[in-house]
Short mmCIF file of C-alpha atoms in Angstrom, two decimals:
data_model
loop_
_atom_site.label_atom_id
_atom_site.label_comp_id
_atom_site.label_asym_id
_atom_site.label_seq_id
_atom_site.Cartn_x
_atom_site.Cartn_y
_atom_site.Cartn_z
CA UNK A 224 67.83 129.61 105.76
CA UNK A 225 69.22 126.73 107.90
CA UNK A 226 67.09 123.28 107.15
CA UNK A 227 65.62 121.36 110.07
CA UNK A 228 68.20 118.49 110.00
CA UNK A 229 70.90 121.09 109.68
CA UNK A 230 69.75 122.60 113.00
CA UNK A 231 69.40 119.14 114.30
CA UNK A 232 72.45 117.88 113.63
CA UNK A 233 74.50 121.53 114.76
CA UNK A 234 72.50 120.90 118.20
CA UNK A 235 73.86 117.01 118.20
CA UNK A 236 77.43 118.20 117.56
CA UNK A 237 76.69 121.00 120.54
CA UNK A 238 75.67 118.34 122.86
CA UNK A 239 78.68 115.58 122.02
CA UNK A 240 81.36 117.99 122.48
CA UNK A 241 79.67 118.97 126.02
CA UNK A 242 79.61 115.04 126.63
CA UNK A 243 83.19 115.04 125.95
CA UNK A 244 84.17 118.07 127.74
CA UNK A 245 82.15 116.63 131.04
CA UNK A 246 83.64 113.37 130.33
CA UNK A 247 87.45 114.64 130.10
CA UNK A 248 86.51 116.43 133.63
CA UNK A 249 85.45 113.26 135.47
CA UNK A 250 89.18 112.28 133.93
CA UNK A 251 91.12 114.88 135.95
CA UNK A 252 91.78 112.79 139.11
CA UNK A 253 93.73 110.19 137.27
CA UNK A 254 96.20 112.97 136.51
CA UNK A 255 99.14 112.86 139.86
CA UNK A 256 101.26 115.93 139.22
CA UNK A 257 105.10 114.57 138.84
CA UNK A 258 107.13 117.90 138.24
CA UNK A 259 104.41 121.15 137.61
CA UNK A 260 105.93 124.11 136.02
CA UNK A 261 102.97 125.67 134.53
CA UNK A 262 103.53 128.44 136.77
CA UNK A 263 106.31 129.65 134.42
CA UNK A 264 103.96 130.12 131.30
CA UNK A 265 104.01 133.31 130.26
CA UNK A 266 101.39 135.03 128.45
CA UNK A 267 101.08 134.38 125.01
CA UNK A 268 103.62 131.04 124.96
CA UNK A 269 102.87 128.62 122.45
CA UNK A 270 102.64 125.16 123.96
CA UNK A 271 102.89 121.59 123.50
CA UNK A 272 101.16 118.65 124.44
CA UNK A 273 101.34 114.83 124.56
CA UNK A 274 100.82 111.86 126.20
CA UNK A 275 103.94 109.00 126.33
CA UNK A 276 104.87 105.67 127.68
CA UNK A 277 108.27 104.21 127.37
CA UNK A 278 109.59 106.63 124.29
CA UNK A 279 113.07 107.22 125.63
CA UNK A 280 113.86 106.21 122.29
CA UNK A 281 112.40 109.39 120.81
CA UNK A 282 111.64 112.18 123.63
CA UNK A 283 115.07 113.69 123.38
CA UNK A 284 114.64 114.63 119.86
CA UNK A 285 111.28 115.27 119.81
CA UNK A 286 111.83 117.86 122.59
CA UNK A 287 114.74 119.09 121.14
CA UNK A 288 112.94 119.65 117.65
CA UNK A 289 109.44 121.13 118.78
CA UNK A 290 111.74 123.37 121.03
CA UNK A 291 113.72 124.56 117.91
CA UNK A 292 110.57 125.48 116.51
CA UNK A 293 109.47 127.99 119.37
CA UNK A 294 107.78 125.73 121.47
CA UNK A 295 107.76 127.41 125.29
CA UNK A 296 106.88 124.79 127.55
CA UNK A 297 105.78 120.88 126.98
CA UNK A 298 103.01 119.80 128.93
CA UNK A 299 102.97 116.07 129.17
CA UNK A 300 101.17 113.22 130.25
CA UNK A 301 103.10 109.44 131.26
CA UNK A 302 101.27 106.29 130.95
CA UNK A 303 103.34 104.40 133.55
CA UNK A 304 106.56 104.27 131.49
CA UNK A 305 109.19 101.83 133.29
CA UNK A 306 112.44 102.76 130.93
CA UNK A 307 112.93 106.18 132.13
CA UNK A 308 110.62 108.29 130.30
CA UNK A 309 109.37 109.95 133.82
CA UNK A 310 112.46 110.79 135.75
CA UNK A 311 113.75 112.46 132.11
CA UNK A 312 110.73 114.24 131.35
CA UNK A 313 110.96 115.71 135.14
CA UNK A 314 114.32 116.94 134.71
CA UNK A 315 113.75 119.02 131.84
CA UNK A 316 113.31 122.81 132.37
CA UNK A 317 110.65 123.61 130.26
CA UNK A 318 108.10 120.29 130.68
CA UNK A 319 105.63 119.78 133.38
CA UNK A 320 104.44 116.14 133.43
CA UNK A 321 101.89 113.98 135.22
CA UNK A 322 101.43 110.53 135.20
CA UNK A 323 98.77 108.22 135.26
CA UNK A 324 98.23 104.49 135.48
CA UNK A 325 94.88 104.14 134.49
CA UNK A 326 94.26 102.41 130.67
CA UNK A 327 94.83 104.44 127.35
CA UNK A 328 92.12 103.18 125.93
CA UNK A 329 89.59 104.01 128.65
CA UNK A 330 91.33 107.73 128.60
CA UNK A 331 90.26 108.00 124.53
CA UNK A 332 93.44 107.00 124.02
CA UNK A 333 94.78 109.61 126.35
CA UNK A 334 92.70 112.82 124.47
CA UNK A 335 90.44 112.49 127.81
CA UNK A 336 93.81 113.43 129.85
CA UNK A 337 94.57 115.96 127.76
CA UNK A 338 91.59 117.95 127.07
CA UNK A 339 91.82 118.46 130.78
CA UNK A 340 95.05 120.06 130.39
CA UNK A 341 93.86 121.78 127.38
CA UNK A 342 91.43 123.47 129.22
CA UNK A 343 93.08 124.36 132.16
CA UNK A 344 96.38 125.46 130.89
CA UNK A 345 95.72 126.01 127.17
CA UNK A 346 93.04 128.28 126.90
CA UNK A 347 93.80 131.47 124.89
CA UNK A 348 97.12 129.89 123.70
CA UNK A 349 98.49 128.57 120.47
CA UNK A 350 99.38 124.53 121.40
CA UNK A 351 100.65 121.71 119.18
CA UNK A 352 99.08 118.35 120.16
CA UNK A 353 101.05 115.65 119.09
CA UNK A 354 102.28 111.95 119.59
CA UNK A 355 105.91 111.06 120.64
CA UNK A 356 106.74 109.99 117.35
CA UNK A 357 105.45 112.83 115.21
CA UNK A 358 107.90 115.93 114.05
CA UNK A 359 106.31 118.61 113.11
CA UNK A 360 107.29 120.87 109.93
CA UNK A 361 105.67 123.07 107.82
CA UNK A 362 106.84 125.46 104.99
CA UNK A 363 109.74 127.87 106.20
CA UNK A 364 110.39 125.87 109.56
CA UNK A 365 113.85 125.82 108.98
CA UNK A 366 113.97 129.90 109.23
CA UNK A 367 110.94 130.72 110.52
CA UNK A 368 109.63 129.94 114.34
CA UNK A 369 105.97 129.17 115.03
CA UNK A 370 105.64 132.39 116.64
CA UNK A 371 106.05 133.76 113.04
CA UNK A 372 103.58 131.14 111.60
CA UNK A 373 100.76 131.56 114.33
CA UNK A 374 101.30 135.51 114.84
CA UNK A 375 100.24 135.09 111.09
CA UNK A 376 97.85 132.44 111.30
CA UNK A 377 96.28 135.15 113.60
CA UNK A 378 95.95 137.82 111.39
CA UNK A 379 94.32 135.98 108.47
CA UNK A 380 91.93 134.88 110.75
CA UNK A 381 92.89 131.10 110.75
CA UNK A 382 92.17 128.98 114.43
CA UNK A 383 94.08 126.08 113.15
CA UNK A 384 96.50 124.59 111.04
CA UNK A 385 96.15 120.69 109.78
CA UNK A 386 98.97 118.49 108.74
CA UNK A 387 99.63 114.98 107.22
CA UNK A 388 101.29 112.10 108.96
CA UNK A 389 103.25 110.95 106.61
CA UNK A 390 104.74 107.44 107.36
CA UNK A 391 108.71 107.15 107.24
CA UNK A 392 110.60 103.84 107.04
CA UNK A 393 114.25 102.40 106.37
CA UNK A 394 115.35 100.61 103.01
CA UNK A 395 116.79 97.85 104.71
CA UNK A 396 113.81 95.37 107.21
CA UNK A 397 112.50 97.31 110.36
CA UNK A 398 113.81 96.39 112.95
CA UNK A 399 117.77 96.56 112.18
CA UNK A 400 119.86 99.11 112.54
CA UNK A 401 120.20 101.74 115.13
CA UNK A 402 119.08 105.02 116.25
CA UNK A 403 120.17 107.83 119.00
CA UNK A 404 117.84 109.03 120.67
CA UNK A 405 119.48 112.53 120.85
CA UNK A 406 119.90 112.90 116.93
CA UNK A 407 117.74 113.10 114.81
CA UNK A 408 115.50 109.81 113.69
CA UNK A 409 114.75 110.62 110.21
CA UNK A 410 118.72 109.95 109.04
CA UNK A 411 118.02 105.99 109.76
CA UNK A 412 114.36 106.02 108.57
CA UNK A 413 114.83 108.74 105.47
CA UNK A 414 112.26 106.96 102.55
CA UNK A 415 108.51 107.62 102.27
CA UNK A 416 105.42 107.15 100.44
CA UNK A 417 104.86 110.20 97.35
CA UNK A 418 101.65 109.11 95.94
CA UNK A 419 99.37 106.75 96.79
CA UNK A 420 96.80 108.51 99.13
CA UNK A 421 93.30 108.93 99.11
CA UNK A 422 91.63 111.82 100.30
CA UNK A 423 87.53 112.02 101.28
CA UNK A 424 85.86 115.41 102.98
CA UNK A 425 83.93 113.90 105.88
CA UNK A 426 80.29 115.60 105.67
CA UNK A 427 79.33 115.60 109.18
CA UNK A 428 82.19 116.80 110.87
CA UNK A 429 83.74 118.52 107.88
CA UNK A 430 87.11 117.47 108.26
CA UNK A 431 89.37 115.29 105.58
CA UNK A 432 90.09 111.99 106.12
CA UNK A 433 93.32 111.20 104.28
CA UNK A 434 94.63 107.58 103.94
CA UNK A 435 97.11 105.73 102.24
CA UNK A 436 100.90 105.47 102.06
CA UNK A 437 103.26 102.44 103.41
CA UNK A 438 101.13 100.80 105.82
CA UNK A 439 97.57 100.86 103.96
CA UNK A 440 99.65 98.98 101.00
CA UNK A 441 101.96 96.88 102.80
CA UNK A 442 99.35 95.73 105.74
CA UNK A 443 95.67 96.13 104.36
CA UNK A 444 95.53 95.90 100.84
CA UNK A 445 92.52 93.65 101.43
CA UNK A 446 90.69 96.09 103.33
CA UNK A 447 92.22 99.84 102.58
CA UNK A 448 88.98 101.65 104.81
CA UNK A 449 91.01 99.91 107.89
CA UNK A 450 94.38 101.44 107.34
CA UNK A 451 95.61 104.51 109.31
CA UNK A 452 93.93 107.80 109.34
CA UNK A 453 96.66 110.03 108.11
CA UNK A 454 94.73 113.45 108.30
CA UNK A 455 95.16 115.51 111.84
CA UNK A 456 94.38 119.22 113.08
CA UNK A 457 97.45 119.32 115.36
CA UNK A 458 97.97 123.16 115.99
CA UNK A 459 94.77 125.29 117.24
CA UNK A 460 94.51 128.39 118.85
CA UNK A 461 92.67 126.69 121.70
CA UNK A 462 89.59 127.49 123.47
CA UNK A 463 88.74 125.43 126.65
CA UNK A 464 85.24 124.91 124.80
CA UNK A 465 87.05 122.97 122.61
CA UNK A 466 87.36 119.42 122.12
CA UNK A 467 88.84 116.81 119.96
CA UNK A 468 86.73 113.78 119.15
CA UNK A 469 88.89 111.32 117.94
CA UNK A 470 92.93 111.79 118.50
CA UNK A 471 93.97 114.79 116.88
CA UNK A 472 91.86 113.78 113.55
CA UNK A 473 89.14 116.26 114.34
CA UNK A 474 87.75 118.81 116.32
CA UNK A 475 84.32 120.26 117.71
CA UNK A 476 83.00 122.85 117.05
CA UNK A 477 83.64 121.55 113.60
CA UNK A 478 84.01 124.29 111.93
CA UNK A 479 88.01 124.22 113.56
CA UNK A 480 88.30 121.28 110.90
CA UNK A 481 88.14 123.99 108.02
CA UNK A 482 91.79 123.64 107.35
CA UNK A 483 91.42 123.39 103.69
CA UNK A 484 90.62 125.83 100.76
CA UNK A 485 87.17 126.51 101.07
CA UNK A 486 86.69 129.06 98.23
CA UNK A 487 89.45 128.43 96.24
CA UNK A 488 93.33 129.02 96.98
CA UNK A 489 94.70 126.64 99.23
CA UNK A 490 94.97 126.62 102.99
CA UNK A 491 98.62 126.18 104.86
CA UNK A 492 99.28 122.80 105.77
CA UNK A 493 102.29 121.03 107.52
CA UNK A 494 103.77 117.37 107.88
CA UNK A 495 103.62 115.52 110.39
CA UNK A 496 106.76 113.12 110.22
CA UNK A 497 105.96 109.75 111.67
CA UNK A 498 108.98 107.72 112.97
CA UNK A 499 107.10 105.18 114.54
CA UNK A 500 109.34 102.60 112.03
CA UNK A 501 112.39 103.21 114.43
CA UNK A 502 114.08 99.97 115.01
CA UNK A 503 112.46 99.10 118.18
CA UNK A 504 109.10 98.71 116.19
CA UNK A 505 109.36 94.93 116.57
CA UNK A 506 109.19 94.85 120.46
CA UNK A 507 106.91 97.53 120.91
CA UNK A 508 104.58 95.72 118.24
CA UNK A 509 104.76 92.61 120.84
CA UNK A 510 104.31 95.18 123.66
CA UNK A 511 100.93 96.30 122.08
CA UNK A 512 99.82 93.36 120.94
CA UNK A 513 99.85 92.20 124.38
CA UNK A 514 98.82 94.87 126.40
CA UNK A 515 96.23 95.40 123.25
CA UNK A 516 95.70 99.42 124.20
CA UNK A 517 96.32 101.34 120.35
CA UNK A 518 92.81 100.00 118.36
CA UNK A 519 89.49 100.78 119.47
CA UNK A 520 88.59 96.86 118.28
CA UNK A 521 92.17 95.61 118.83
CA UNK A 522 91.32 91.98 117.63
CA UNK A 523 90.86 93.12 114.42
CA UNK A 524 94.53 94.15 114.25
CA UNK A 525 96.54 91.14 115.06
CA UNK A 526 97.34 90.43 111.83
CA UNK A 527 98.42 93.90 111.51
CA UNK A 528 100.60 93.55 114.39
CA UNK A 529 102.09 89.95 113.25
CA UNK A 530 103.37 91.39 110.26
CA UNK A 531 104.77 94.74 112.17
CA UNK A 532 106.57 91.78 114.16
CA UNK A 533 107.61 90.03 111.36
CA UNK A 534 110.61 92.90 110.46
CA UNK A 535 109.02 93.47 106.99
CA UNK A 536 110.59 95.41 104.13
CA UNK A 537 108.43 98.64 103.35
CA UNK A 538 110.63 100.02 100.99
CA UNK A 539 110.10 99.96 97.40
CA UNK A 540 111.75 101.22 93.93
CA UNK A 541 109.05 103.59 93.89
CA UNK A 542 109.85 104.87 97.37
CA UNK A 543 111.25 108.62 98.04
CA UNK A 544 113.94 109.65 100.58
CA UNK A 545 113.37 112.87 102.38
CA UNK A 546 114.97 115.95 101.53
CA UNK A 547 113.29 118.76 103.21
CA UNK A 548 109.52 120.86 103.42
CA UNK A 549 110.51 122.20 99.42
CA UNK A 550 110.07 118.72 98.31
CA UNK A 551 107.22 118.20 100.18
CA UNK A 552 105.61 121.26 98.91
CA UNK A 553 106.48 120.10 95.27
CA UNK A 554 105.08 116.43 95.58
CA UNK A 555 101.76 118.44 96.84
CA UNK A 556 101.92 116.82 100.37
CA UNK A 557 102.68 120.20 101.64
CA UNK A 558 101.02 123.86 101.15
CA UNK A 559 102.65 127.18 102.52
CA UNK A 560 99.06 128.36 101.69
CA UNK A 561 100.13 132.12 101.02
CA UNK A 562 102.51 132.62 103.75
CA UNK A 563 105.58 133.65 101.77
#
């Protein structure tokens, strides 16, 4: 039998996510359609969505990546880029975008744009919510599409999939170097973090809460509860009831957060491969600092963003260079959670 604070709480969570779901809707109108090709998703496409400003650094690859994997059509919000990112974004094939002026912040830093897509155009579909500078893998990805990983994810009875963001960085100071936009980032940013994370089950949304790697000991060894939440539900068989609460991090209802073994065994779980350490980091650290949009209390992060401008050196003897979703799986950052 269900205790009284149990019910009170499940009838709190019931009311936020409405609050969120009405709040998203008074959102819509911010949204002017640029190029809208959502009249060419088919039944049953898996889809993709994000919201961007100035990434023409990354979009090429990102697209070309998430479309590798089996992605059908991006659906994508800009955030008044000025280097491009629109006019590309229109000309590709399989994206519908709409752009927006109005401030990330206010938008939940754009979740409240999104959920309205969500709803609208995601409903009864499989769809992969991500940042510009996340690359989804999981276990097999390099032979196996995600219509193979969700048409399973679908028959043992699984809504969602999690994944890590796990931080990668050169060896040399960020900042130098180069990268292409059209190949792929991780050759110029191959090293990572293997240990060093901390991982806490959040009791009243029920989701993890994962932290650690490069930035939480390079930037906030004083104060590691302030570093980066690495822990995300990025892939969810969506429901236009649904609703994320904060970023990608976790969901309502909440029992969409269950993306760990409950009763034993272990749960599938992918990476999400963070290149935000590209070697424009330095301007775009002035950028944010300035236009102070990324941190729900953005004072508190100056000093964070000081030393992001700084060019540091993340890379340590004990860091690890990248060598595909096996070694993930063996360092435990990974799980193909039964799906052989």
């Amino acid at each position: 039998m269900s205790r009284p604070a149990d019910l009170w709480l499940a009838y709190k969570l019931r009311w936020r996510r409405r609050r969120l779901l009405l709040r998203s809707f008074a959102k819509r109108r911010q949204l002017s359609p640029l190029r809208d090709r959502t009249d060419d998703i088919a039944a049953g496409a898996i889809l993709c969505f994000a919201t961007v400003r100035n990434e023409m650094d990354r979009l090429p690859y990102f697209v070309q990546h998430h479309r590798a994997l089996g992605i059908d059509h991006f659906l994508i919000v800009d955030n008044d880029s000025d280097d491009g990112t629109a006019k590309w974004l229109a000309d590709q094939p399989d994206v519908s975008t709409w752009t927006t002026p109005h401030g990330y912040k206010a938008s939940r830093f754009g979740v409240d744009w999104l959920t309205v897509l969500l709803a609208r155009y995601g409903h009864g579909h499989w769809c992969l919510t991500l940042d510009a500078d996340e690359l989804f893998v999981y276990a097999h990805h390099d032979r196996r599409n995600l219509r193979a990983l969700t048409d399973w994810l679908d028959v043992t009875g699984r809504p969602t999939m999690g994944a890590m963001m796990l931080d990668m960085y050169p060896r040399g100071a960020l900042g130098s170097g180069a990268s292409d936009p059209e190949k792929d980032p991780i050759a110029g940013i191959p090293y990572f973090d293997a240990g060093n994370y901390v991982m806490i089950r959040q009791p009243k949304l029920q989701n993890l809460w994962v932290q650690g790697g490069p930035r939480a000991r390079a930037f906030f060894r004083a104060d590691p509860r302030r570093a980066p939440t690495l822990s995300k539900v990025p892939l969810v068989r969506w429901n236009r009831r649904y609703a994320y609460v904060s970023s990608t991090h976790s969901l309502l209802p909440r029992y969409l957060n269950h993306v760990y073994g409950r009763h034993g065994g272990e749960a599938p779980t992918g990476i999400l491969l963070h290149t935000k350490f590209l070697p424009t980091i330095l301007s775009k650290s002035v950028e944010e600092m300035s236009r102070r949009q990324h941190f729900e209390n953005s004072n508190l992060y100056d000093e964070y963003y000081d030393a992001l401008a700084s060019g540091p050196v993340l890379w340590t003897e004990a860091s690890t260079r990248y060598h595909g979703w096996q070694q993930l799986e063996g360092l435990g950052l990974l799980s193909r959670g039964g799906w052989d």
